[in-house]
Short mmCIF file of C-alpha atoms in Angstrom, two decimals:
data_model
loop_
_atom_site.label_atom_id
_atom_site.label_comp_id
_atom_site.label_asym_id
_atom_site.label_seq_id
_atom_site.Cartn_x
_atom_site.Cartn_y
_atom_site.Cartn_z
CA MET A 1 5.63 4.99 5.35
CA ASN A 2 7.47 8.19 6.02
CA VAL A 3 7.72 9.64 9.48
CA VAL A 4 7.72 13.42 9.82
CA GLU A 5 11.05 14.58 11.16
CA GLY A 6 10.89 15.30 14.87
CA THR A 7 7.73 13.30 15.48
CA GLY A 8 9.59 10.12 16.23
CA LEU A 9 7.22 7.30 15.64
CA ILE A 10 4.16 9.26 16.77
CA ILE A 11 2.40 9.21 13.40
CA ALA A 12 3.61 7.67 10.17
CA GLU A 13 2.58 9.30 6.88
CA PRO A 14 0.05 7.27 4.87
CA HIS A 15 0.96 5.69 1.54
CA TRP A 16 -0.67 8.34 -0.64
CA ARG A 17 -0.22 6.21 -3.77
CA MET A 18 -2.78 3.79 -2.35
CA LEU A 19 -5.33 6.62 -2.19
CA LEU A 20 -4.35 8.95 -5.04
CA THR A 21 -3.16 8.43 -8.61
CA ASP A 22 -2.15 11.92 -9.74
CA GLU A 23 1.53 12.68 -9.05
CA LEU A 24 0.89 16.34 -8.26
CA GLU A 25 -1.85 15.39 -5.79
CA ILE A 26 0.42 12.82 -4.13
CA GLU A 27 3.10 15.48 -3.72
CA ALA A 28 0.57 18.01 -2.42
CA ALA A 29 -0.81 15.46 0.07
CA GLY A 30 2.70 14.91 1.44
CA GLU A 31 3.23 18.64 1.82
CA TYR A 32 -0.13 19.10 3.57
CA TRP A 33 0.64 16.14 5.85
CA ARG A 34 4.00 17.60 6.86
CA ALA A 35 2.55 21.07 7.46
CA VAL A 36 -0.30 19.78 9.64
CA THR A 37 1.75 17.26 11.65
CA THR A 38 4.59 19.74 12.17
CA GLU A 39 2.20 22.37 13.52
CA MET A 40 0.47 19.84 15.75
CA ARG A 41 3.81 18.54 17.03
CA GLU A 42 5.04 22.05 17.82
CA ARG A 43 1.85 22.73 19.77
CA SER A 44 1.99 19.34 21.55
CA LEU A 45 -1.27 18.19 19.95
CA LEU A 46 0.06 15.32 17.87
CA ALA A 47 -1.08 11.89 19.03
CA PRO A 48 -1.46 8.51 17.31
CA ALA A 49 -5.24 8.72 17.77
CA ASN A 50 -5.28 11.73 15.41
CA ARG A 51 -3.73 9.88 12.48
CA HIS A 52 -6.91 9.10 10.58
CA ALA A 53 -8.45 12.52 11.23
CA ILE A 54 -5.29 14.13 9.82
CA GLN A 55 -5.45 11.81 6.80
CA ARG A 56 -9.09 12.82 6.19
CA LEU A 57 -8.11 16.48 6.52
CA VAL A 58 -5.33 16.12 3.96
CA LEU A 59 -7.68 14.32 1.55
CA ALA A 60 -10.27 17.09 2.01
CA TYR A 61 -7.56 19.61 1.04
CA VAL A 62 -6.61 17.58 -2.05
CA ILE A 63 -10.23 17.10 -3.14
CA TYR A 64 -10.88 20.82 -2.63
CA ASP A 65 -7.85 21.66 -4.79
CA ARG A 66 -8.93 19.22 -7.52
CA SER A 67 -12.52 20.45 -7.54
CA SER A 68 -11.56 24.11 -7.50
CA ARG A 69 -9.32 23.62 -10.56
CA ILE A 70 -12.20 22.04 -12.47
CA VAL A 71 -14.67 24.73 -11.34
CA ALA A 72 -12.20 27.42 -12.41
CA GLU A 73 -12.08 25.84 -15.89
CA GLN A 74 -15.73 24.87 -16.32
CA GLY A 75 -17.55 27.33 -14.07
CA ALA A 76 -19.88 26.75 -11.12
CA VAL A 77 -22.86 26.13 -13.42
CA THR A 78 -22.90 23.68 -16.31
CA LYS A 79 -24.41 24.88 -19.56
CA PRO A 80 -27.52 23.24 -21.00
CA ARG A 81 -26.87 20.63 -23.69
CA ARG A 82 -27.14 21.93 -27.20
CA GLY A 83 -30.06 20.70 -29.22
CA ASN A 84 -32.03 19.50 -26.20
CA THR A 85 -34.93 21.86 -25.52
CA LYS A 86 -35.55 20.32 -22.07
CA SER A 87 -31.95 20.66 -20.92
CA ILE A 88 -31.29 23.22 -18.21
CA ALA A 89 -28.23 24.74 -16.60
CA ARG A 90 -27.22 22.86 -13.45
CA LEU A 91 -24.83 23.32 -10.59
CA ASN A 92 -21.46 21.78 -11.45
CA PRO A 93 -20.98 18.61 -9.31
CA HIS A 94 -17.38 19.68 -8.74
CA PHE A 95 -18.64 22.91 -7.18
CA THR A 96 -20.68 20.83 -4.73
CA ALA A 97 -17.66 18.61 -3.99
CA MET A 98 -15.53 21.72 -3.46
CA ARG A 99 -18.01 23.17 -0.96
CA GLU A 100 -18.39 19.88 0.91
CA SER A 101 -14.65 19.27 1.15
CA SER A 102 -14.21 22.83 2.40
CA SER A 103 -16.80 22.21 5.09
CA ASP A 104 -15.20 18.87 6.01
CA ALA A 105 -11.77 20.50 6.25
CA ALA A 106 -13.09 23.29 8.47
CA THR A 107 -14.70 20.77 10.82
CA LEU A 108 -11.56 18.64 11.01
CA GLU A 109 -9.33 21.69 11.53
CA ALA A 110 -11.54 22.68 14.47
CA GLU A 111 -11.48 19.16 15.95
CA LEU A 112 -7.70 19.00 15.65
CA GLY A 113 -7.23 22.48 17.12
CA LEU A 114 -5.81 23.94 13.92
CA SER A 115 -8.35 26.65 13.16
CA PRO A 116 -7.44 30.04 14.63
CA ARG A 117 -10.65 30.17 16.61
CA ARG A 118 -10.05 26.79 18.28
CA ARG A 119 -6.31 27.04 18.97
CA ALA A 120 -6.69 28.29 22.52
CA ALA A 121 -9.16 25.53 23.40
CA ALA A 122 -7.03 22.66 22.11
CA ALA A 123 -5.52 20.65 24.92
CA LYS A 124 -2.00 19.32 24.80
CA VAL A 125 -1.44 15.60 24.63
CA GLU A 126 -0.73 14.16 28.04
CA LYS A 127 2.57 12.41 28.27
CA LYS A 128 2.20 9.57 30.71
CA ALA A 129 5.03 9.36 33.18
CA ARG A 130 6.41 5.93 33.78
CA ALA A 131 5.94 4.75 37.29
CA SER A 132 9.11 3.52 38.92
CA ARG A 133 8.74 0.10 40.44
CA ALA A 134 10.94 -1.79 42.77
CA SER A 135 12.27 -4.90 41.14
CA GLY A 136 11.98 -7.81 43.23
#
């Protein structure tokens, strides 16, 4: 696991190769992870409890990217099959995946305090002070 510089051991980066197989997507996931964790660290929002939510956010970004590439190539609607008189045009499943991952990302960005609308409402992570105790 890689740790984002400056975050100490707050949150270690997931092993993207366990979740993704495409090299470009693995690289993109790492870049998204660093961008999100760096912003959260700078705004004092980064906490270990956010690790999985950040991972889900990064995967939503990657799935959105993948689906949008396919939709750009194939279109939002699939063509009817040739020779089949009962075949009809249908919504491309990748278009649906793109929309759902976009919605998931927007929800997670709001929960993590990353969306512009929610930035002011996001509370900083409390750093617990260590109580001094008399040794005895």
